[in-house]
Every structure is written in structure tokens, then in C-alpha cells.
Short mmCIF file of C-alpha atoms and ligand atoms in Angstrom, two decimals:
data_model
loop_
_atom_site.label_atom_id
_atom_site.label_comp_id
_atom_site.label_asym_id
_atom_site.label_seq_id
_atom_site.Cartn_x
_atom_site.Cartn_y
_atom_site.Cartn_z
CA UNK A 1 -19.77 -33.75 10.62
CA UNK A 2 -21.29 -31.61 7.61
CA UNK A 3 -21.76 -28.21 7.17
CA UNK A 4 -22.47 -25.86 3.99
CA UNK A 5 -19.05 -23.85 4.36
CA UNK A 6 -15.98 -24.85 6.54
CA UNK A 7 -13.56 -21.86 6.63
CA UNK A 8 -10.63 -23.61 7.64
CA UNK A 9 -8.46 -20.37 9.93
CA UNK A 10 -10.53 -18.52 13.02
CA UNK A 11 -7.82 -15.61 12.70
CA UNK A 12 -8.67 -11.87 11.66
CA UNK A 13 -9.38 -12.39 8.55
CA UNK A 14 -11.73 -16.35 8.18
CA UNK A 15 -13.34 -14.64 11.50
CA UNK A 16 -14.10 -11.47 9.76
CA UNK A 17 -15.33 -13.78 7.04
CA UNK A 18 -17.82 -16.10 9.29
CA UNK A 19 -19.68 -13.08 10.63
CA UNK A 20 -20.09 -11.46 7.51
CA UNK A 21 -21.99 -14.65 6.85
CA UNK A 22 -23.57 -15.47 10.10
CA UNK A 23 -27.10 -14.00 8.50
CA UNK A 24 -27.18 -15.74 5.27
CA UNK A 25 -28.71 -19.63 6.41
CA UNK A 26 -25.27 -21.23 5.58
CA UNK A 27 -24.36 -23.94 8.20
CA UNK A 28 -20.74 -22.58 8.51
CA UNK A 29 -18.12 -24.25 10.76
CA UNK A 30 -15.17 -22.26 11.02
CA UNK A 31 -12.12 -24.82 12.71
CA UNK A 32 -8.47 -23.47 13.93
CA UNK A 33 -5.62 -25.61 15.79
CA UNK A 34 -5.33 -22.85 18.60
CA UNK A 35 -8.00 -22.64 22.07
CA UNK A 36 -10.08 -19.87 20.52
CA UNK A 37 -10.33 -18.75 24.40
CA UNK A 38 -10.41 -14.94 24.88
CA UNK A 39 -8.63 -13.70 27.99
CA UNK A 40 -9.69 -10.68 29.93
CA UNK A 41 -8.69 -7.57 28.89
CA UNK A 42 -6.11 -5.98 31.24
CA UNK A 43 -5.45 -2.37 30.62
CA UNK A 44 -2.05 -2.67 32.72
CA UNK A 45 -0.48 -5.41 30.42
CA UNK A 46 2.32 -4.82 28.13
CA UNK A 47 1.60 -3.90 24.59
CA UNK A 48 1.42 -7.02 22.67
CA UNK A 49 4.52 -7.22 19.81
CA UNK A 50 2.27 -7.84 16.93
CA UNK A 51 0.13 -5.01 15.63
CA UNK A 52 -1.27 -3.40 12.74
CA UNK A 53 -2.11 -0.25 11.23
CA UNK A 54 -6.43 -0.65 10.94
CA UNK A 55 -7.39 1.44 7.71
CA UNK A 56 -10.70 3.54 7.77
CA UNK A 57 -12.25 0.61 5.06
CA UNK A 58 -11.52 -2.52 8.03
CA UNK A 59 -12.75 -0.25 10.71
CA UNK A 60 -15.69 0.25 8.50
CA UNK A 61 -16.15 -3.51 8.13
CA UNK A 62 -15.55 -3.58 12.20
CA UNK A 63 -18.34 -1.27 13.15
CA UNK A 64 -20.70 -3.25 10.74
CA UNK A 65 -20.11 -6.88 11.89
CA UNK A 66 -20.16 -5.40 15.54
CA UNK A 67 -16.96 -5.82 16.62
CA UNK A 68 -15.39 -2.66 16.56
CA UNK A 69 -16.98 -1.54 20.27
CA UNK A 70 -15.22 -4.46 21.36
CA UNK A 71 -11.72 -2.95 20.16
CA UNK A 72 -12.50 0.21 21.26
CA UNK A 73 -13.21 -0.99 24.62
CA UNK A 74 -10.00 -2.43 25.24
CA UNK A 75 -6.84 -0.99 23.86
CA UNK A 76 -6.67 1.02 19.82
CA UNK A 77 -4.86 4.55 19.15
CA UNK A 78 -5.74 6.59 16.23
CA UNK A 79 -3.52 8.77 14.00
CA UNK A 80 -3.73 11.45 11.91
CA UNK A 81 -0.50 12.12 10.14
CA UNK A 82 1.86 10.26 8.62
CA UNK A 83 5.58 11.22 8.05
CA UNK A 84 7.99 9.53 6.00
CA UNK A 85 11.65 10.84 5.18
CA UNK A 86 14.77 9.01 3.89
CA UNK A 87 17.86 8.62 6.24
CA UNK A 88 20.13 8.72 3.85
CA UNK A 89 18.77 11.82 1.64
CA UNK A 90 16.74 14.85 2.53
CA UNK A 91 13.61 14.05 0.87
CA UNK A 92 10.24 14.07 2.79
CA UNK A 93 6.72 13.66 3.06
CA UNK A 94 3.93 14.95 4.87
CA UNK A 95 0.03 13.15 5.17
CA UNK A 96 -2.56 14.50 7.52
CA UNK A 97 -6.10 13.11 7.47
CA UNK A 98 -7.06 16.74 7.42
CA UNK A 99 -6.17 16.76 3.49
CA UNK A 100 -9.62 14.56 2.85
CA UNK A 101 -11.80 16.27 5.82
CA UNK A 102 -11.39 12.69 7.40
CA UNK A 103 -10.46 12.72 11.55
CA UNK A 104 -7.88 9.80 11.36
CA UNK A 105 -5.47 7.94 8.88
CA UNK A 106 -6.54 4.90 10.82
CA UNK A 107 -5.46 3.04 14.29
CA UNK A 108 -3.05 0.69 15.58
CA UNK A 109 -4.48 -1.87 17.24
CA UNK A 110 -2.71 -4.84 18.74
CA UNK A 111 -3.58 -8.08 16.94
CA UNK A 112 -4.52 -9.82 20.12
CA UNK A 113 -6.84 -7.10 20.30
CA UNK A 114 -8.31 -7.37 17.11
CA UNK A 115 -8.66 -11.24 17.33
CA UNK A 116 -10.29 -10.91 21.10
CA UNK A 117 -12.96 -8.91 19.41
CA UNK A 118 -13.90 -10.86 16.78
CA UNK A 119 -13.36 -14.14 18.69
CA UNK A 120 -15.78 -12.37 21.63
CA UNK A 121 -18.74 -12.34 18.54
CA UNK A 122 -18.32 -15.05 17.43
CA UNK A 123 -18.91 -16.70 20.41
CA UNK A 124 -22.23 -15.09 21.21
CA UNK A 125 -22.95 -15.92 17.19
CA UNK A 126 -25.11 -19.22 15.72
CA UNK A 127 -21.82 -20.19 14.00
CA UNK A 128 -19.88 -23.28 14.60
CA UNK A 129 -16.53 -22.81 15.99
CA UNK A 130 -14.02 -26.05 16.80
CA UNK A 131 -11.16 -24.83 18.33
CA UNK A 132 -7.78 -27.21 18.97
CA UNK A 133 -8.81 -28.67 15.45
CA UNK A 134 -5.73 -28.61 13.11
CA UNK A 135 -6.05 -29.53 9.71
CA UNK A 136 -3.54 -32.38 8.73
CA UNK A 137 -5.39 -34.16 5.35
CA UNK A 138 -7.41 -32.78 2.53
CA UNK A 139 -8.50 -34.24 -0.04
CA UNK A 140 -12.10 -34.74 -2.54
CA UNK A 141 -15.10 -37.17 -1.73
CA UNK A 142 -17.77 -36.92 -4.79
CA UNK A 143 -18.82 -33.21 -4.53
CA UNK A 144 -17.49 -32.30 -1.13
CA UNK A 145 -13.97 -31.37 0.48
CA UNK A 146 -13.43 -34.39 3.32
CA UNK A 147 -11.25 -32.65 5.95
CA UNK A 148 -9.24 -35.29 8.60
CA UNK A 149 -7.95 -33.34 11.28
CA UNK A 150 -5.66 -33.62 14.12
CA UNK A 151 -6.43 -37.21 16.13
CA UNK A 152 -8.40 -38.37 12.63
CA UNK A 153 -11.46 -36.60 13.22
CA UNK A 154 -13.36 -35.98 9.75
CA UNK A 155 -15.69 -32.63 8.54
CA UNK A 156 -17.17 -32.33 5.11
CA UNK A 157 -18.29 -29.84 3.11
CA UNK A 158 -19.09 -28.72 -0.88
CA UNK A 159 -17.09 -25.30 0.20
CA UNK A 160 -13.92 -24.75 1.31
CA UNK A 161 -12.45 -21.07 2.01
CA UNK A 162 -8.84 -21.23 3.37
CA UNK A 163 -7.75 -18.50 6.42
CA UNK A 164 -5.45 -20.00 7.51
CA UNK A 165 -2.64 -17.73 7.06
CA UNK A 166 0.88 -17.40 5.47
CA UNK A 167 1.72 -21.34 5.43
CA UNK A 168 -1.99 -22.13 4.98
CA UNK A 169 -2.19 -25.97 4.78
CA UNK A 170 -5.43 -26.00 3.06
CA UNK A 171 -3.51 -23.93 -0.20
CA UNK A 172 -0.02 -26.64 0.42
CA UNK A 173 -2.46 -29.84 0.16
CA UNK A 174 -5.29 -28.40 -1.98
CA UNK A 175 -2.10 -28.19 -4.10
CA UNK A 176 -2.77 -24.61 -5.61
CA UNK A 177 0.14 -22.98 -7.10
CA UNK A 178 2.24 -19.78 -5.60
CA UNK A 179 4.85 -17.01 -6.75
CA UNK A 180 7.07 -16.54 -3.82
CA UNK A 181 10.25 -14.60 -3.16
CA UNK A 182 12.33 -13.86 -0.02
CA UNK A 183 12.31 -9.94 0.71
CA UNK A 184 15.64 -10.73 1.97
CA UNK A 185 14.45 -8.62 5.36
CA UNK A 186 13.43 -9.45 8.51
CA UNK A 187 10.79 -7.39 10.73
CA UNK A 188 12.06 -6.84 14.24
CA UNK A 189 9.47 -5.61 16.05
CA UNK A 190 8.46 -4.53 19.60
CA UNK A 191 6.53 -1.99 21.84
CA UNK A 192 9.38 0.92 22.93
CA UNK A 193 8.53 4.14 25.94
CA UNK A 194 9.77 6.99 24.11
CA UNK A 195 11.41 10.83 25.65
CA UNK A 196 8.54 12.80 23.57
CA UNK A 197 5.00 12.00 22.81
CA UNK A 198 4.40 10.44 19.53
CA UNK A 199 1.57 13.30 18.30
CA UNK A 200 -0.93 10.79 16.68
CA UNK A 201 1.57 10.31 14.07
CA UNK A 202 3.32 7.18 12.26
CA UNK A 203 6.59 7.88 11.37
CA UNK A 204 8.98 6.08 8.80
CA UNK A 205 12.07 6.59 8.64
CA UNK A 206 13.52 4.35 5.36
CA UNK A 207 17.23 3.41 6.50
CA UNK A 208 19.92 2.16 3.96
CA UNK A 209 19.49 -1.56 5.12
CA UNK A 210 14.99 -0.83 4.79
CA UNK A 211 12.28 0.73 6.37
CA UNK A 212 12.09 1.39 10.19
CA UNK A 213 8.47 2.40 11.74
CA UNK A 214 7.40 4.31 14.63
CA UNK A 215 3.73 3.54 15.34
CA UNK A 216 1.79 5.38 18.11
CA UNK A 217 0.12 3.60 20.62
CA UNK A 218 -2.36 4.33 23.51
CA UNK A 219 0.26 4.49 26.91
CA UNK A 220 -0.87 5.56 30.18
CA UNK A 221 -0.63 8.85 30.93
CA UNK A 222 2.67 10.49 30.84
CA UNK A 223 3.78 7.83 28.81
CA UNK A 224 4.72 7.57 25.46
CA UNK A 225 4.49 4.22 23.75
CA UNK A 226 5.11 3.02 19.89
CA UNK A 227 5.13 0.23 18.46
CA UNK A 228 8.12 -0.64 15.87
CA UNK A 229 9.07 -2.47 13.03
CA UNK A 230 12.10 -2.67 11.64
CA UNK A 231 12.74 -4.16 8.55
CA UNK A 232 16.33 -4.89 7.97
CA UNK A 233 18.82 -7.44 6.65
CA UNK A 234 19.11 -10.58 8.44
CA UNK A 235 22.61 -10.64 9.30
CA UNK A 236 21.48 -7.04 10.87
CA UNK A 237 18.57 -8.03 12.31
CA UNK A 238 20.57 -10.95 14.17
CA UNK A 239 22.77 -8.42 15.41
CA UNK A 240 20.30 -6.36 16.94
CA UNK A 241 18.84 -9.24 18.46
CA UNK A 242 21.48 -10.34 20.42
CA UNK A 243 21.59 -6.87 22.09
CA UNK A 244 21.32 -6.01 25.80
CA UNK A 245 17.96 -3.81 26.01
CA UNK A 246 20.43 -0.71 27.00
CA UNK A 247 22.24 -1.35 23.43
CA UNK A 248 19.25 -1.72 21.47
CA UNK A 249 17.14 1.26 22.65
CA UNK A 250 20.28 3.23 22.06
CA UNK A 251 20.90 1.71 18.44
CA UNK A 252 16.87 2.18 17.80
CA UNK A 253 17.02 5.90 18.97
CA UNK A 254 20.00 6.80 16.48
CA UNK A 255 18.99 5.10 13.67
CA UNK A 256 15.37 7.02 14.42
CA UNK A 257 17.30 10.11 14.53
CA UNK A 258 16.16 10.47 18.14
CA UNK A 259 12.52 12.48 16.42
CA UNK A 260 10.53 11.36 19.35
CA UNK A 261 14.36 11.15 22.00
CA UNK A 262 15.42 9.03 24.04
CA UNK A 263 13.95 5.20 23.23
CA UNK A 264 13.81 5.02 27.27
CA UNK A 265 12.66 1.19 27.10
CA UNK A 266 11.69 -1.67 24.75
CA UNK A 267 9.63 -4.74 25.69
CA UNK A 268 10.40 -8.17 24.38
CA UNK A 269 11.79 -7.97 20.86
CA UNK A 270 10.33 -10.50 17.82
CA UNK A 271 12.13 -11.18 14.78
CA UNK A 272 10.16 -12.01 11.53
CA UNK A 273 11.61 -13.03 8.37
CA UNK A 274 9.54 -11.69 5.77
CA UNK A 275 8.56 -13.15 2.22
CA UNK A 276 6.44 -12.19 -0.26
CA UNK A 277 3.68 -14.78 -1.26
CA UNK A 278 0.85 -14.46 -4.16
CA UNK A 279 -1.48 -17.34 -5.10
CA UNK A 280 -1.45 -18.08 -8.86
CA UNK A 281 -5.30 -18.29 -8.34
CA UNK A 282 -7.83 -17.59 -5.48
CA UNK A 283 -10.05 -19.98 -6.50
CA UNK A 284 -10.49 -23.30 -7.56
CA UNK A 285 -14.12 -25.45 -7.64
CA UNK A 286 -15.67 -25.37 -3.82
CA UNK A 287 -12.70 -23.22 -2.95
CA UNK A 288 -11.24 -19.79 -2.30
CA UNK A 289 -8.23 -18.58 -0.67
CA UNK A 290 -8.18 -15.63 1.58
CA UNK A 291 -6.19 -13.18 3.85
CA UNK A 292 -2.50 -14.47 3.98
CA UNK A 293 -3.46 -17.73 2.61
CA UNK A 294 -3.71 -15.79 -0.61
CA UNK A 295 -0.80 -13.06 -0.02
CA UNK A 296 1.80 -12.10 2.27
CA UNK A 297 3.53 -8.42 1.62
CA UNK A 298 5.91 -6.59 3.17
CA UNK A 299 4.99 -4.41 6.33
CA UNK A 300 6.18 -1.40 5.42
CA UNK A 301 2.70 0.46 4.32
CA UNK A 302 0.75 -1.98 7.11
CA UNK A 303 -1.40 -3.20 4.49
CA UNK A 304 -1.76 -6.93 4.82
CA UNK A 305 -4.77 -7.57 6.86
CA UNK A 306 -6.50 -4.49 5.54
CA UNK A 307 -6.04 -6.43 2.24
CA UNK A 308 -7.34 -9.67 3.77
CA UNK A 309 -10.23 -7.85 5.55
CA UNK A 310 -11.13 -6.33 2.25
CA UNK A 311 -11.11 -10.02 0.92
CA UNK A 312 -13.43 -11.36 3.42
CA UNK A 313 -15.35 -9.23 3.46
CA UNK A 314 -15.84 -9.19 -1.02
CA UNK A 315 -16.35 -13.18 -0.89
CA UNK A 316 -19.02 -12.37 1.52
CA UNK A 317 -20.97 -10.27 -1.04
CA UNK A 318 -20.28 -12.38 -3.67
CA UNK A 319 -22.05 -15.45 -2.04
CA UNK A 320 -24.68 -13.68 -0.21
CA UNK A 321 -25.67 -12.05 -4.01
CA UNK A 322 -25.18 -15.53 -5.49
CA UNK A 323 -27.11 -17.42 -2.71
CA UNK A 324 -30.11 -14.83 -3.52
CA UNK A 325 -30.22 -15.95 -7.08
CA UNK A 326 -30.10 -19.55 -6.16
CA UNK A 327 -26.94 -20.14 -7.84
CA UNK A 328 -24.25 -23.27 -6.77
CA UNK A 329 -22.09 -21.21 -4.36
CA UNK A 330 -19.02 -24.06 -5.08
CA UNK A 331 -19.19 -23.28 -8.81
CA UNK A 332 -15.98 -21.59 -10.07
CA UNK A 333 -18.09 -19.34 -11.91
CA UNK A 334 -19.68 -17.75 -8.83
CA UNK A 335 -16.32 -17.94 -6.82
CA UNK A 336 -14.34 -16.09 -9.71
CA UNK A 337 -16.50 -13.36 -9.01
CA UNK A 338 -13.88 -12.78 -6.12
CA UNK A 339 -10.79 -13.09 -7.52
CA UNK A 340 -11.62 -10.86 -10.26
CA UNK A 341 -12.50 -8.51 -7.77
CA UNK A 342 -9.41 -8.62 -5.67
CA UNK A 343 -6.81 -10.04 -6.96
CA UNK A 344 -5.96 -7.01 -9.28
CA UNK A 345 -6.52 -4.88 -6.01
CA UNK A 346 -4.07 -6.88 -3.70
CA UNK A 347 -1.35 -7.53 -6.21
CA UNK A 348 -1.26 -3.60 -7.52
CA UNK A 349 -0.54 -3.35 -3.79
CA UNK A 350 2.06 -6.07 -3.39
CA UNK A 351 3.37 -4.42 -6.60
CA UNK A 352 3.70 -0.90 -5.32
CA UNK A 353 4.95 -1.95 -1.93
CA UNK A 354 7.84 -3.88 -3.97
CA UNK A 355 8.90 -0.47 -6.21
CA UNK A 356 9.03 1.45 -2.58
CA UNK A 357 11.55 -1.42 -1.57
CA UNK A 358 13.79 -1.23 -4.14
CA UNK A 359 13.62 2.31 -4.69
CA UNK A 360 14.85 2.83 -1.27
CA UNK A 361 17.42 0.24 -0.91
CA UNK A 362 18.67 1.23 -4.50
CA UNK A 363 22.07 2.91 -3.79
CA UNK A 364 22.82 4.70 -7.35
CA UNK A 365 23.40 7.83 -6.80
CA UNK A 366 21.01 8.86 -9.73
CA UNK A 367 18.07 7.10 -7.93
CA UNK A 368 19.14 8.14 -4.43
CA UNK A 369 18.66 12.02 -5.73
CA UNK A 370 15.23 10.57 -7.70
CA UNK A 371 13.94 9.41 -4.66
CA UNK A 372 14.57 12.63 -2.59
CA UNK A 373 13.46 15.18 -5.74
CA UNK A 374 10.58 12.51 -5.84
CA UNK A 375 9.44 13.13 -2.23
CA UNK A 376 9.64 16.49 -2.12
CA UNK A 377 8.02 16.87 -5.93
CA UNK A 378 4.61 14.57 -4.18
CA UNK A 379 4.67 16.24 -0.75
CA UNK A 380 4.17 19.99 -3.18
CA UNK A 381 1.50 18.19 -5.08
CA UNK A 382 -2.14 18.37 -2.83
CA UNK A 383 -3.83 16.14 -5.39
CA UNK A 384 -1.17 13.52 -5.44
CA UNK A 385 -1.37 13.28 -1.53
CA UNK A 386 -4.73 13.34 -1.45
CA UNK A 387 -4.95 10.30 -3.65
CA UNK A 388 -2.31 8.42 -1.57
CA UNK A 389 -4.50 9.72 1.40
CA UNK A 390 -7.14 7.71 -0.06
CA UNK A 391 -5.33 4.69 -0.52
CA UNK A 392 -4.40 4.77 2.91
CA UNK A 393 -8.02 4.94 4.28
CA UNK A 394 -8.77 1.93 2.28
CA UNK A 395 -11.37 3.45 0.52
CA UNK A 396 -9.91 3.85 -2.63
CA UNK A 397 -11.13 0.98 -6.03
CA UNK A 398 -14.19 -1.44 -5.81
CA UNK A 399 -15.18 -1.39 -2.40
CA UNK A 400 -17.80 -4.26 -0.80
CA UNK A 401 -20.95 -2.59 0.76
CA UNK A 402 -19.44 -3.59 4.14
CA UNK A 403 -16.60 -0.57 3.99
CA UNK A 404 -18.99 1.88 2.34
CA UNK A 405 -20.10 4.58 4.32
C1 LIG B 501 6.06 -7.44 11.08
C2 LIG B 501 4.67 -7.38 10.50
C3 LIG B 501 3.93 -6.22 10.65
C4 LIG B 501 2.64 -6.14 10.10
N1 LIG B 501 1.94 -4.98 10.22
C5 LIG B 501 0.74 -4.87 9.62
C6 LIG B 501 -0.01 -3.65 9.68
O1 LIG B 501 0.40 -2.64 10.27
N2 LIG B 501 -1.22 -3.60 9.05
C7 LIG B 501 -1.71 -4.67 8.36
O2 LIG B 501 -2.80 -4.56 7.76
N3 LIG B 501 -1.05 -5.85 8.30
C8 LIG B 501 0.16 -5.97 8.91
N4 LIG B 501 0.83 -7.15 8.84
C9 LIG B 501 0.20 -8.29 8.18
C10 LIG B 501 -0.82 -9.00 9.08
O3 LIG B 501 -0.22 -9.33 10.33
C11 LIG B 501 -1.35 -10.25 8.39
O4 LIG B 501 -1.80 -9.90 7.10
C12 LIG B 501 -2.51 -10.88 9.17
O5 LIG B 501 -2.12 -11.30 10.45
C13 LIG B 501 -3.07 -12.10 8.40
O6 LIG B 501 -4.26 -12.54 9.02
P1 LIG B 501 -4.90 -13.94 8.59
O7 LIG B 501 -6.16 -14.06 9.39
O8 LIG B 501 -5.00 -14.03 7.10
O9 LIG B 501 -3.84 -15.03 9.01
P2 LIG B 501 -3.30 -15.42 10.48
O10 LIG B 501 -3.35 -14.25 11.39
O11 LIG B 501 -1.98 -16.08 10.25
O12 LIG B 501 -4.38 -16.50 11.01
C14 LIG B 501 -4.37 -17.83 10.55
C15 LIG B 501 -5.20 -18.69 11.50
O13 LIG B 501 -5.23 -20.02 10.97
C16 LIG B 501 -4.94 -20.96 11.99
N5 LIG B 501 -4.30 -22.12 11.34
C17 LIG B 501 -3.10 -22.14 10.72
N6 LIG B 501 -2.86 -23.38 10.23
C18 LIG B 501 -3.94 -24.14 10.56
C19 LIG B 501 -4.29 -25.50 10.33
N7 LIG B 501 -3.49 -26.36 9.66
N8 LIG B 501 -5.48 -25.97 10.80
C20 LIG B 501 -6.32 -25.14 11.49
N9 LIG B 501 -6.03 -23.85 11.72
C21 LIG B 501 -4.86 -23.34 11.27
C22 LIG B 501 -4.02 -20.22 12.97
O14 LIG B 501 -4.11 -20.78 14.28
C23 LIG B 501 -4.58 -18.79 12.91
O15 LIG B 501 -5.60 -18.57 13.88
C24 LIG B 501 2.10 -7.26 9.38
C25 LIG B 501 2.85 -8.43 9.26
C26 LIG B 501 4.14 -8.48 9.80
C27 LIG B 501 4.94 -9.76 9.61
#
């Protein structure tokens, strides 16, 4: 089988991708090794463990490839302040939505969600989907990639994008090159009923061993859910894994300094180790890496598939605008056009999320006392915060049409 594009991932991100492209004549087959089924919705399920924190830029994108409604009408809870404070100082800081005239920071949105969504359009779309296809063999045949996957079927194409995530096999045998570096954390994370309502707000508390997050999320009524990740050492994490449910909510509620009481009850825990990944280059001839295929960072500002979402949707505009001229759309030329748009973008990211790291888990007592002089010096500063507010939202640097207002 042939087709113009094969975007080789159907998760958030190389789904985001295929609909931004479903308009633009390309014969795109987008392939994944899961079903690509979507289950019903069931508003009385548990929350699901993985979620993330939906910037105003990838809701943007959402509501323009039509697959927002479809989030909204299952499960998504907005917020509208942020607080962040260090356990181990007395610095904090304070962000409200209200600082930019804008109604929300963002939502979280399980990932099941998210994927449900986009899977949901893409079904109803012209595009090509092959689910239970996992790619095992890459390699080049004249102009085109030849793709074998699982039980030796074969798809061919003059352009490649890879979506398919943190171990992406399309980056491993295309044999492009990455800087990588354990965080030396892992990410428990889980869905928790707290005492006290969460007000709208994420919380982050950063702990001596890293970050711990409170996330709200849309309970029934009388109920108050987050979601949380908490990013700690592994021979911690392990610990706190091998707790009884009773233990762990009580361990989670101290080290949360009990701001929202009692953790009441937490759902089935996962434990993530976390590493930080950056492609040497997004692009090579008849190929471009996106989403975690091209970086992984650390959770603690929820940024990663915002990033990847901003990446999809960037390659996008760069083919659609190269298509219209009747340029190659496999040439490195035109495919440079996206790295050179978001590579600086994702890796000042990756770059400031790494300084937050340190700077918290540094124990000096000189940077403790910078950290907590630092904090309060920004949360005084309405410009400063307003520019972080920004960032936030997504909607700060070169943005693609798709997250313009
Ligand atoms: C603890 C934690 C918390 C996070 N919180 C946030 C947050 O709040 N906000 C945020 O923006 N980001 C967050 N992230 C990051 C976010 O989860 C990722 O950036 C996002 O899931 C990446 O999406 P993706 O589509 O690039 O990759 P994936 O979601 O990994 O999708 C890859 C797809 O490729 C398919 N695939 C893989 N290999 C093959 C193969 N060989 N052949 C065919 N198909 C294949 C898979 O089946 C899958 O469907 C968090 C991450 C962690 C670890």
C-alpha cells in the first residue's frame, strides 16, 4: 500500500497532526499497534491515571480541528489559578487567569479523554487509519520510506512523520540521533477524593525529594477529586508504592500540607520513571519527528503535549503553505521550515523546566533563601506574572494560525 504521508503514531499528537491535514488532498495513512476503538463514555467511571494540563493554545487547536465538543462532552475541568510554594522555605506564588482578562489557565483533561476525541474524528474523517499495525522495519526504497510492519505487511511512502511517542521506533531505526538524561525521578501519579474542594486551582507544592501536584478535576457533586503527580526519587517512589491505600493517602496529605485535608481516597497508583529526551534534529529528507518522538520533559509545568500539539499543528502549516507553492513536501528544505520553528520553542522549555528542577532540589542554603526571596520578588512583580501567565496559556512566541484567536 502507498500513500503521500504515513504518520507512523495515532496518539494525541500524529492524530492532531492527520486532521490538521485531512483538507489538503494528501493521501495520508496514519498506522498505530493499539485497536484505535473508542469506548463509550461513562460519566460514573473512575478518573483515568494519566492526564494533562490542556493550555489555552491546544484547546485552540481543539476547537478548530473539531474535536474539542467531543472533550467537553465527556469529562474536562478548567482552572483559573495556579499556586506554587516551596515545602521547605516560605516562598510563594500566586497566578490567576484574571491577570490577562482570560477565564481559565487551561483544563485537565484525562488523556483517554483527549485521545477518544480525536480518535471519534478521525473516524468520521477521509483519512486512512490501520489500527493493530506496529511498526517493526524501516528502511529506504529509491525515493520512498518502505515500512514492514507487524506479520510483514509493507506501506510506502516519500513522507514519513514519526508520533509515535517517547521510544518512537521510527526515530531508533530511522537512526536519528538523541541527547538523553535520566531526571533521576519518577512520577507517581493517581486520581485522590479530597476533605475540601479544590477551587479551580492547580497547586504545587515543590518537596525536598521534587515537585508534588494537585490538579483539579470534574467529581460528582459533593466530591472533590484531583489528580496527582508526584515526582520523587525512585527509591521514594518505590516506597510509596508498596503502601496500603490508608498509608499512602495519609503520607500524600502531609507531604501536601493537608491545603485541600484529608486525602480521603486514592484510586490505582502508576509509577513513571521520567527522562528527559531531545532529538539532535527534527528532520531529516521525507521525515520529521514530532510530539514525544522529538522530546520528552519533565511533568512538572504539564507542558509536554501542549509542546507536541504546538508541533503538529506548525508541520501542518508548513506543508499546507509548501503544497500551495507546489514545492517537494519530502525536501529537507521545506521540512526545516519546522524545526526552525520549534525546536528553539520546545528546548527553551525543556531548558527552563530543567533550572526549576535543580533550583528546587538544590539544598545550599544560599540558593534555598534565593529561591524563596525569588518567589516572593516574581509574585510582587504584575508584569513578570503576567508574562509567565502567557506562557502558560500557550500563546506566548510564533504561534501556527491553528492556536490564534
Ligand atoms: C507523569 C506525567 C504527567 C504528564 N502531564 C502532562 C500535562 O499535564 N500536560 C502535558 O501537556 N503533558 C503532560 N505529560 C506529557 C504527555 O503525556 C506526553 O507529552 C504525551 O502523551 C505525548 O503524546 P504523543 O502523541 O507524542 O505520544 P504517545 O501518547 O506516547 O502516543 C504514541 C502513539 O504511538 C503508538 N506507537 C508506539 N510505537 C509504535 C510502533 N512501533 N508502531 C505503531 N505505533 C506505535 C502508540 O500506540 C501510541 O498511540 C505528562 C507526562 C507524564 C509522564
Amino acid at each position: 500500500m502507498r500513500a503521500d504521508l504515513i504518520i507512523v503514531g495515532a496518539g494525541m499528537v500524529g492524530s492532531t497532526l492527520a486532521l490538521a491535514l485531512e483538507h489538503s488532498g494528501l493521501d495520508i495513512l496514519i498506522v498505530d499497534g493499539s485497536s484505535l476503538s473508542v469506548a463509550p463514555f461513562d460519566a460514573q467511571a473512575a478518573f483515568e491515571p494519566r492526564v494533562s494540563a490542556l493550555s489555552m493554545a491546544s484547546q485552540r487547536i481543539l476547537e478548530r480541528l473539531g474535536v474539542w465538543p467531543g472533550i467537553a462532552a465527556r469529562r474536562a475541568c478548567p482552572y483559573g489559578e495556579m499556586r506554587v510554594w516551596d515545602g521547605s522555605g516560605t516562598g510563594s506564588i500566586h497566578f490567576a487567569a484574571a491577570s490577562v482578562h482570560a477565564q481559565t489557565l487551561g483544563h485537565i483533561v484525562e488523556n483517554r479523554v483527549v485521545q477518544d476525541a480525536l480518535l471519534e474524528r478521525l473516524h468520521d474523517s477521509q483519512i486512512g487509519l490501520l489500527p493493530g499495525a506496529r511498526l517493526e522495519q524501516l528502511r529506504r526504497s529509491g525515493d520512498d520510506w518502505l515500512l514492514t510492519l507487524t506479520e510483514g505487511r509493507q506501506l510506502r511512502a516519500p513522507l514519513l512523520v514519526a508520533a509515535d511517542g517517547a521510544n518512537s521506533a521510527v526515530r531508533r531505526l530511522a537512526g536519528c540521533a538523541t541527547r538523553e538524561w535520566d531526571y533521576l525521578h519518577h512520577a507517581i501519579v493517581t486520581s485522590v477524593r479530597c476533605e475540601r474542594p479544590h477551587q479551580a486551582t492547580a497547586w504545587q507544592r515543590f518537596t525536598d525529594d521534587g515537585p508534588l501536584a494537585f490538579l483539579p478535576l470534574a467529581g460528582p457533586a459533593g466530591e472533590h477529586w484531583c489528580s496527582i503527580v508526584w515526582s520523587t526519587i525512585p527509591v521514594e517512589a518505590e516506597r510509596l508504592m508498596a503502601l496500603d491505600d490508608e498509608a499512602f493517602c495519609a503520607e500524600l496529605g502531609k507531604a501536601f500540607e493537608s491545603r485541600r485535608g484529608k486525602v480521603l481516597h486514592a484510586d490505582r497508583r502508576l509509577c513513571i520513571p521520567l527522562r528527559q529526551r531531545h532529538a539532535k534534529r527534527y528532520v531529516e529528507p521525507g521525515l520529521a519527528l514530532i510530539g514525544d518522538a522529538a522530546h520528552t520533559i519533565h511533568p512538572l509545568a504539564g507542558q509536554g503535549v501542549n509542546l507536541g500539539f504546538l508541533d503538529a499543528a506548525v508541520l501542518a502549516e508548513v506543508l499546507l503553505h509548501a503544497a500551495m507553492r507546489g514545492e517537494s513536501l519530502s525536501e529537507e528544505r521545506v521540512l526545516s521550515r519546522y524545526e526552525r520553528r520549534r525546536m528553539p520553542h520546545n528546548l527553551a522549555m525543556m531548558a527552563a523546566m530543567e533550572g526549576f528542577q535543580r533550583l528546587f532540589q538544590a539544598d545550599p542554603l544560599p540558593l534555598r533563601l534565593l529561591r524563596n526571596v525569588g518567589l516572593d520578588l516574581v509574585d510582587g512583580q504584575a508584569e513578570a506574572k503576567a508574562l509567565f501567565v502567557r506562557q502558560a496559556l500557550g500563546l506566548a512566541g510564533d504561534l501556527p494560525e491553528l492556536a490564534r484567536a
